[in-house]
XYZ file of C-alpha atoms in Angstrom:
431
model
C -27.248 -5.088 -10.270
C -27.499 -1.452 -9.710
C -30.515 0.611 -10.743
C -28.545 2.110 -13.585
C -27.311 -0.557 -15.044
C -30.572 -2.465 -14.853
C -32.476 0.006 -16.519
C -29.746 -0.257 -19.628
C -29.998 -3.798 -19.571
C -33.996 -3.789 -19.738
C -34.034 -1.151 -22.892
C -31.767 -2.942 -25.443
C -32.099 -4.149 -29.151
C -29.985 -6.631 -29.577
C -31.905 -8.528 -31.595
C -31.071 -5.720 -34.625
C -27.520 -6.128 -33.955
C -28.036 -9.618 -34.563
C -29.661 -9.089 -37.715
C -26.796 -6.744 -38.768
C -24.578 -9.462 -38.252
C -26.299 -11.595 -40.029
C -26.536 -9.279 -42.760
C -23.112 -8.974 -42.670
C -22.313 -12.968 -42.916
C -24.246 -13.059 -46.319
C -22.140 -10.028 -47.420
C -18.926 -12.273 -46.775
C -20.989 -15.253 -48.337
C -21.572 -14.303 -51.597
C -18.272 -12.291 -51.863
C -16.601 -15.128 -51.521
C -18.979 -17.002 -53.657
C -18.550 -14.442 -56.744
C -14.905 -14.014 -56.406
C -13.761 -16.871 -58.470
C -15.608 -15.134 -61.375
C -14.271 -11.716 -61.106
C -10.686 -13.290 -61.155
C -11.479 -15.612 -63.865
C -10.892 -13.819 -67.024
C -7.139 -13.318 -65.655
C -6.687 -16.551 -63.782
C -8.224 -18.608 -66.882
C -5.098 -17.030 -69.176
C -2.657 -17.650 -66.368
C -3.383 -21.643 -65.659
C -4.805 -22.206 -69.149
C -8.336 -23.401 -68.456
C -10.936 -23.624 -71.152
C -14.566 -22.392 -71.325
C -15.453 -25.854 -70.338
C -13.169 -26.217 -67.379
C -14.099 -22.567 -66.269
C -17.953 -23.863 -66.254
C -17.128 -26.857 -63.808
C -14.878 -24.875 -61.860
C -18.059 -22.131 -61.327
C -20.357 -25.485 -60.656
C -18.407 -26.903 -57.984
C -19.421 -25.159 -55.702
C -22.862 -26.476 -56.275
C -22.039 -29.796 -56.231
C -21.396 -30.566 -52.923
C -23.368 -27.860 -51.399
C -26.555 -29.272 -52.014
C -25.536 -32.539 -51.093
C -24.465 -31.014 -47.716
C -27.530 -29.292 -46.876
C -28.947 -32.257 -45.038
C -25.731 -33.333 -42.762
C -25.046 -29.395 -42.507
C -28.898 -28.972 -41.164
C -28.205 -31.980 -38.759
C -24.936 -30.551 -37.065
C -26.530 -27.083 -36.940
C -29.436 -28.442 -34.866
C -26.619 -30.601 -32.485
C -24.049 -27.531 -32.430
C -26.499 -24.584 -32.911
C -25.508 -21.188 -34.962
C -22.747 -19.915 -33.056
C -20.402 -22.725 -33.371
C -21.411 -24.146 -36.824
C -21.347 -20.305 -38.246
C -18.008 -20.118 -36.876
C -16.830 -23.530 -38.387
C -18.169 -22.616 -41.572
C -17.505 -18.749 -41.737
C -13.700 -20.006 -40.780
C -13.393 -22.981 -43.321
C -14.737 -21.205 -45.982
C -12.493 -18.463 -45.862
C -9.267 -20.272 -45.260
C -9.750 -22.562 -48.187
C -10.598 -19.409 -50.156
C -7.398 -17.824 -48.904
C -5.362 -21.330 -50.024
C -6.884 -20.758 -53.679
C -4.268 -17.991 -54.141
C -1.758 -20.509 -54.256
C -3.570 -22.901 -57.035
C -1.219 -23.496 -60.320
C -4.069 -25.761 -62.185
C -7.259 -26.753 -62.825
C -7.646 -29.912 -60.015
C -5.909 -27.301 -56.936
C -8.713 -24.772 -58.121
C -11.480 -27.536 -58.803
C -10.669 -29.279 -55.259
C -10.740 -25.484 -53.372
C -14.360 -24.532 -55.128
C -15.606 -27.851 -54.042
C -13.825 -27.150 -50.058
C -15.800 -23.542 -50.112
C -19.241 -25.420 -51.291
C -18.679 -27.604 -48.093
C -18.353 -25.395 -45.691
C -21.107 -22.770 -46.979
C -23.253 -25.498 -46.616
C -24.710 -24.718 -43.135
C -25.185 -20.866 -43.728
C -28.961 -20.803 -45.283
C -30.411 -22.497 -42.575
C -28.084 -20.906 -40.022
C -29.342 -17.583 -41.009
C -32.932 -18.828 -40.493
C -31.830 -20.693 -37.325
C -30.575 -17.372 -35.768
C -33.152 -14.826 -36.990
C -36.083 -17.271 -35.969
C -34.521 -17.435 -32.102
C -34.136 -13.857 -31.760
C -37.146 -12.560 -33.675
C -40.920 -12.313 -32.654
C -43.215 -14.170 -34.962
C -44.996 -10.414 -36.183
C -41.041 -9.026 -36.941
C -39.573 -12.519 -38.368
C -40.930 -11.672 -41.775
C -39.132 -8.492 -42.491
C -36.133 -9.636 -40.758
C -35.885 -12.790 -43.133
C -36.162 -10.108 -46.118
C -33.368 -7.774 -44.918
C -31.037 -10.036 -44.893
C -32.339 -11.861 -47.738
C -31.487 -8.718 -49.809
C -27.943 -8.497 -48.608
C -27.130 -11.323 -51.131
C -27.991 -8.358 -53.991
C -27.147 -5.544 -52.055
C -24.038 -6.997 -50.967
C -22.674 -7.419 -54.133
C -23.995 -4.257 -55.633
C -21.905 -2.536 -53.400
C -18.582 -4.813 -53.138
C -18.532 -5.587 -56.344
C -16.757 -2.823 -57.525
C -14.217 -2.881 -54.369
C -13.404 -6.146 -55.375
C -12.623 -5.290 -59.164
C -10.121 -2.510 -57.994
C -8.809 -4.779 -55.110
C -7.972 -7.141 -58.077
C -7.154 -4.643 -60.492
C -4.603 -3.649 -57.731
C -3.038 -6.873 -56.283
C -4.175 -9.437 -58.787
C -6.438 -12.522 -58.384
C -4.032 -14.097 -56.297
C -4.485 -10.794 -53.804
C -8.560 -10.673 -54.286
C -8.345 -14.515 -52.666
C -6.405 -13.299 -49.719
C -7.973 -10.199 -49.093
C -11.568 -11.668 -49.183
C -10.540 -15.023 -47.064
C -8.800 -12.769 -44.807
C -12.277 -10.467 -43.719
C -13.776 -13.762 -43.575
C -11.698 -15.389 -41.158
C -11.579 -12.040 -39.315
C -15.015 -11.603 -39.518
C -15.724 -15.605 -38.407
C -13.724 -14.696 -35.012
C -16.049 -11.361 -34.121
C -19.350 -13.873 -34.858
C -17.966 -16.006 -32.461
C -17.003 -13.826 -29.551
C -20.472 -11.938 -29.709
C -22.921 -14.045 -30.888
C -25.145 -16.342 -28.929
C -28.561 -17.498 -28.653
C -30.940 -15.152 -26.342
C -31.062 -17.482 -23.530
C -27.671 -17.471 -23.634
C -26.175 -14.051 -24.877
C -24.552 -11.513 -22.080
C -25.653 -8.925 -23.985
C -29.801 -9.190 -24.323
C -32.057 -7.188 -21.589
C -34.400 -9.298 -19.697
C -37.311 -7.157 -21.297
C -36.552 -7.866 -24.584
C -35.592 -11.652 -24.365
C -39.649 -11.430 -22.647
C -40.877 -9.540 -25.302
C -38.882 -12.206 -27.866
C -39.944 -15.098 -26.385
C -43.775 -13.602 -25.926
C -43.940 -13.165 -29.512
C -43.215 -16.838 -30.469
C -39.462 -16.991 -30.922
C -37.840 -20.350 -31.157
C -36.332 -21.951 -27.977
C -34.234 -24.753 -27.053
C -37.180 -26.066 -24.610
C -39.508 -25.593 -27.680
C -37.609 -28.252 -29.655
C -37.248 -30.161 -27.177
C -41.071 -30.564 -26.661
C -41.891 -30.789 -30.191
C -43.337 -34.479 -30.970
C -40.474 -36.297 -32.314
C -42.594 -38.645 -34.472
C -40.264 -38.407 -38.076
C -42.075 -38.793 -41.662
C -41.890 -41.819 -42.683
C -41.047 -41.409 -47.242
C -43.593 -44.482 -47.860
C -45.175 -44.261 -51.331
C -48.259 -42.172 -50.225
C -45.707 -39.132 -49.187
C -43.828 -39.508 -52.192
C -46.919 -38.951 -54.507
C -47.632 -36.208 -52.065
C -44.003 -34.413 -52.628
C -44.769 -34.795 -55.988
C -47.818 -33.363 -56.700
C -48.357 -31.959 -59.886
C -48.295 -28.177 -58.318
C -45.446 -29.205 -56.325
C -43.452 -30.235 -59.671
C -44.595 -26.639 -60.692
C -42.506 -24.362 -58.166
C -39.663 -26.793 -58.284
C -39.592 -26.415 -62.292
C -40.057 -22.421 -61.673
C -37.143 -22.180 -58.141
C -34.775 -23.885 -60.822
C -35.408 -21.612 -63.791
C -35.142 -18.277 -61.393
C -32.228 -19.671 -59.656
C -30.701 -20.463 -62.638
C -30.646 -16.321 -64.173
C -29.312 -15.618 -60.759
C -26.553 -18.245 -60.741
C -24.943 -16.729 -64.641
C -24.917 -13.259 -62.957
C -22.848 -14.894 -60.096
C -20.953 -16.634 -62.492
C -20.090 -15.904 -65.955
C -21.152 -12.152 -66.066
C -18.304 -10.673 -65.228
C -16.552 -12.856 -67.936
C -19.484 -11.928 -70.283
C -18.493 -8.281 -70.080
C -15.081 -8.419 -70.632
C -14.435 -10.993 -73.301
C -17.899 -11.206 -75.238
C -18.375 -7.578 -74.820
C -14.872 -6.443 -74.556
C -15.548 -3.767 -71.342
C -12.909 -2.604 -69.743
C -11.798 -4.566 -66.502
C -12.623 -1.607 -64.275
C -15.503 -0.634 -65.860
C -17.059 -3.884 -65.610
C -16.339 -3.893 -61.653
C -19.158 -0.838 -61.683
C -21.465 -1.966 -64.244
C -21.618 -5.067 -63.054
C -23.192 -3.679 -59.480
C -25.857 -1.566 -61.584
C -27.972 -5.251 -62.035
C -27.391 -6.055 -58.322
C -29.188 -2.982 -57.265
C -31.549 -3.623 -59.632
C -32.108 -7.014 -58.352
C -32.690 -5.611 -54.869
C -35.463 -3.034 -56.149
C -36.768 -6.287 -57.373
C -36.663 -8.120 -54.143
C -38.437 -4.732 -52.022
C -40.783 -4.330 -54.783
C -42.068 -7.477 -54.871
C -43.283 -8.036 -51.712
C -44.938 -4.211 -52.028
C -46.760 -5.523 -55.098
C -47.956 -7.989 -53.846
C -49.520 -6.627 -50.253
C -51.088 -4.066 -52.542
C -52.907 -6.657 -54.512
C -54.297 -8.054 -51.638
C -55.417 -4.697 -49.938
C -57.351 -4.076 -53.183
C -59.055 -6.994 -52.967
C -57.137 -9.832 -55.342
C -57.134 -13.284 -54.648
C -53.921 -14.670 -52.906
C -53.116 -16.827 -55.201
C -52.712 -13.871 -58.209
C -51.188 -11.579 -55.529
C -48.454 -13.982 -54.950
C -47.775 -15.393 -58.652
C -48.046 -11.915 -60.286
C -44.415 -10.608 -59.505
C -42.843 -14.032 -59.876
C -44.711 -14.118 -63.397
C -44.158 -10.637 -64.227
C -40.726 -10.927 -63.455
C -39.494 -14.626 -65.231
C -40.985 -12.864 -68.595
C -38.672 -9.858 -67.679
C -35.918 -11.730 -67.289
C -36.237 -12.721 -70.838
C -35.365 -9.347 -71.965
C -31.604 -10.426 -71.427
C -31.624 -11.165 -75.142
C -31.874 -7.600 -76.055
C -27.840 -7.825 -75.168
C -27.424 -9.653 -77.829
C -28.535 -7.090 -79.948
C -26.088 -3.766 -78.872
C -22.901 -3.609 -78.179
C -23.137 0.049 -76.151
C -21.923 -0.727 -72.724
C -25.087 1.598 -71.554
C -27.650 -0.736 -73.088
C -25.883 -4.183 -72.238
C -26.221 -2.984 -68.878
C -29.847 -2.133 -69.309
C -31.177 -5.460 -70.732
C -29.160 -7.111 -67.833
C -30.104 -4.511 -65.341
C -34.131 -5.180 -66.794
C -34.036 -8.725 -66.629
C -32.260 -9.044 -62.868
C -34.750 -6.704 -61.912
C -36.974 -9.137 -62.619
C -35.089 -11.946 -61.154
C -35.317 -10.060 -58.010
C -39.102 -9.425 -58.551
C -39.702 -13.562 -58.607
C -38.001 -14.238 -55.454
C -40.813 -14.778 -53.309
C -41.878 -17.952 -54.100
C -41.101 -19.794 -50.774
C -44.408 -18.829 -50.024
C -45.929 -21.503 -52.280
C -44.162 -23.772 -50.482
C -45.674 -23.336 -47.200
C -49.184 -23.237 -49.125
C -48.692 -26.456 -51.534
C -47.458 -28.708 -49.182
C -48.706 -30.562 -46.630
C -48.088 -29.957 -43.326
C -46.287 -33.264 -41.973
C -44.075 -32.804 -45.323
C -43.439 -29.149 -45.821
C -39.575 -29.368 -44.504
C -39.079 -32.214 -46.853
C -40.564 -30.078 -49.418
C -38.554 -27.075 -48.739
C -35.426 -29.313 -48.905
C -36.340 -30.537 -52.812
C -37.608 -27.088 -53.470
C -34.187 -25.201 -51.881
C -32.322 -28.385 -53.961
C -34.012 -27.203 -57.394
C -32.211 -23.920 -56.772
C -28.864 -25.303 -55.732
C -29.051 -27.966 -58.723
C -29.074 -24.878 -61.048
C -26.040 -23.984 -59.561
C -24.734 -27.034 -61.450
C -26.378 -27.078 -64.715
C -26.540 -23.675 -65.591
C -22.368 -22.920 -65.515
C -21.292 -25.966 -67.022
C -24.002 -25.736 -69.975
C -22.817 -22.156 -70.320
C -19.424 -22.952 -70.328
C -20.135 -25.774 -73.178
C -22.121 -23.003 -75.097
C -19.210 -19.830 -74.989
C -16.590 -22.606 -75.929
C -16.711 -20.961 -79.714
C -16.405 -17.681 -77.935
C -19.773 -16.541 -78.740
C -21.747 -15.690 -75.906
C -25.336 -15.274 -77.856
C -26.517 -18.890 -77.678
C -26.160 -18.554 -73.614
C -28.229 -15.794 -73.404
C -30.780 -17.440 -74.752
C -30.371 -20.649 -72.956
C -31.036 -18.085 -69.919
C -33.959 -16.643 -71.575
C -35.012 -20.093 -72.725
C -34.968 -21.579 -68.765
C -36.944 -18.461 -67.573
C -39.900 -19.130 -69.902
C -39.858 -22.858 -69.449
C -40.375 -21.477 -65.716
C -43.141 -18.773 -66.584
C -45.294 -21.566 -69.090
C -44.484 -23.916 -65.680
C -46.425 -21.270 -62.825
C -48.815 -20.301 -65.453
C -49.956 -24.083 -66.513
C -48.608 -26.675 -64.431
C -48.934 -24.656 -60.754
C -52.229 -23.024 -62.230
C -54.570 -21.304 -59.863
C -53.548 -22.260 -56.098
C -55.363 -21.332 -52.590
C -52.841 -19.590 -50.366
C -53.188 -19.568 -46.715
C -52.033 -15.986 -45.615
């Protein structure tokens, strides 16, 4: 190698490109998760599918991507990221491409539960990648910008998407958005690898990554292989009393998160009668607000400690403070100005976004032999609100009256406040 090119090959950063890609694969993610509701309000009048159908349609997805996330995180530790990312990123993105051609309720029903399948794998994918190519000291900001793509994402294609439906129809928003993806799947594959592997990494920085505790294939391989046996003793153990806590509170804030993915965009236009492309930039106001939320919250909560607060309050304060925000989304119900709709949503997102960081207790409550088994139930309470909370919604609107589901929300976000507050109590954090 000449002296030239080895001095280029020593200075790079790949390991930011990486997280810009996968920044960019949660963009796709959620786009194509949030789709289906932005077309809904047209495609429900077209195929004739009630408020109840609409809710299991929007919970399909749920379905059978949490009961994927264990055979999804075995083939991503066989295959690794690149190929599984690929697989998925692909499937994904062709069956959302092949809901353009639906006609009724089964085609579209059998298509949300195809897209739930292959998303499966992405969550821990993400983690898989950023936790090979990232030093232990950078891992945690990593994880967080790309955590926030999932509400920055949307903030910002949410309105392209309205206009690409308002120009094509929802038939074009599920070929346009499949299309990127499977586009998109193809570029992940050609240029991603792992850093013992990648053609692109300097030898400098794949020392400096692996120096600073990055993941490798020879780690795993030495790790003891001794697997946790679920005998009665573990079980009482996964289901300690502060245990049942943050999986009460992970349902109730993924469950304000999963109506703005869901039935807001339907919310604005039929309960609130908004015009279509409007609502495509009002509904991005509570995404951004979300992701304030999300940066804030981890700001908050730093400056608590530096001043001297306990752990535990530094941690529970913004996911407190922001599950009795989130109840503010009744004020909606109150005004019918398009301004202050926004604002009690925007408010109570905000706040969504502000109790986010709650893995954390997770790490803290549970014991060490256990904690992946933990995160799995944990990570589960959040996808089984992606089932519940559409289908109870869709029960709830079926009068066309979208009051009562408002305070359902509200209703789930206390029962998760009263749940940190008395049932996970006061907690010792290991920081």
């Amino acid at each position: 190698m000449a002296p030239l090119e080895k001095s280029k090959r020593l200075s790079t950063n790949m390991r930011y490109v990486i997280l810009a890609f996968v920044f960019i694969n949660i963009v796709i993610n959620y786009m194509d998760r949030t789709n289906v509701s932005i077309a809904m309000p047209e495609l429900s009048k077209e195929i004739g599918l009630s408020t109840v159908q609409q809710g299991l349609i929007f919970s399909a997805f749920g379905w059978i991507y949490a009961a994927m996330q264990i055979p999804g995180g075995i083939l991503l530790d066989k295959f690794g990221s690149r190929i599984m990312y690929f697989i998925s990123l692909f499937g994904w993105s062709l069956v959302t491409v092949f809901q353009a051609c639906i006609s009724g309720f089964g085609q579209l029903m059998g298509l949300r539960l195809g897209v739930g399948f292959f998303e499966a794998p992405v969550m821990p994918a993400n983690n898989r990648a950023i936790s090979y190519w990232f030093p232990e000291d950078e891992r945690g900001t990593a994880i967080g910008i790309y955590s926030s793509a999932q509400f920055l994402g949307l903030a910002f294609s949410t309105p392209i998407l309205y206009g690409i439906h308002n120009s094509i129809g929802w038939r074009g928003l599920f070929v346009v958005t499949g299309v990127v993806g499977i586009i998109w799947s193809i570029i992940w594959y050609i240029f991603y690898s792992d850093p013992d592997k990648s053609r692109f990494v300097g030898q400098a920085e794949l020392k400096y990554i692996k120096a600073g505790g990055a993941i490798t294939d020879d780690d795993l391989k030495n790790v003891d292989k001794h697997k946790v046996k679920l005998n009665s003793q573990n079980i009482k153990q996964l289901f300690s009393r502060r245990l049942i806590g943050i999986y009460i509170g992970q349902f109730a804030i993924s469950g304000t998160f999963w109506f703005f993915l869901t039935w807001f965009p339907t919310y604005l236009t039929k309960a609130k009668h908004v015009n279509f492309l409007q609502s495509g930039f009002l509904s991005s106001i509570p995404y951004l607000a979300a992701f304030c939320g999300v940066i804030l919250a981890g700001f908050i909560s730093d400056q608590l400690i530096k001043k001297g607060r306990s752990a535990s309050l530094a941690r529970k304060a913004p996911v407190i403070t922001g599950l009795l925000l989130t109840l503010l989304i009744l004020g909606a119900n109150f005004v019918s100005s398009p301004a202050l709709i926004i604002l009690f949503m925007s408010i109570a997102f905000f706040g969504n976004g502000l109790a986010t960081i709650t893995w954390v207790f997770v790490t803290a409550l549970a014991p060490k032999h256990l904690i992946g088994l933990a995160g799995g139930i944990f990570n589960g309470c959040g996808a089984l609100s992606s089932i519940v909370i559409p289908i109870v919604i869709g029960i709830l609107v079926s009068n066309g009256n979208f009051s009562s589901a408002l305070v359902f929300i509200a209703a789930i976000a206390l029962l998760g406040t009263l749940s940190y507050i008395f049932v996970v109590g006061k907690i010792e954090l290991k920081d």
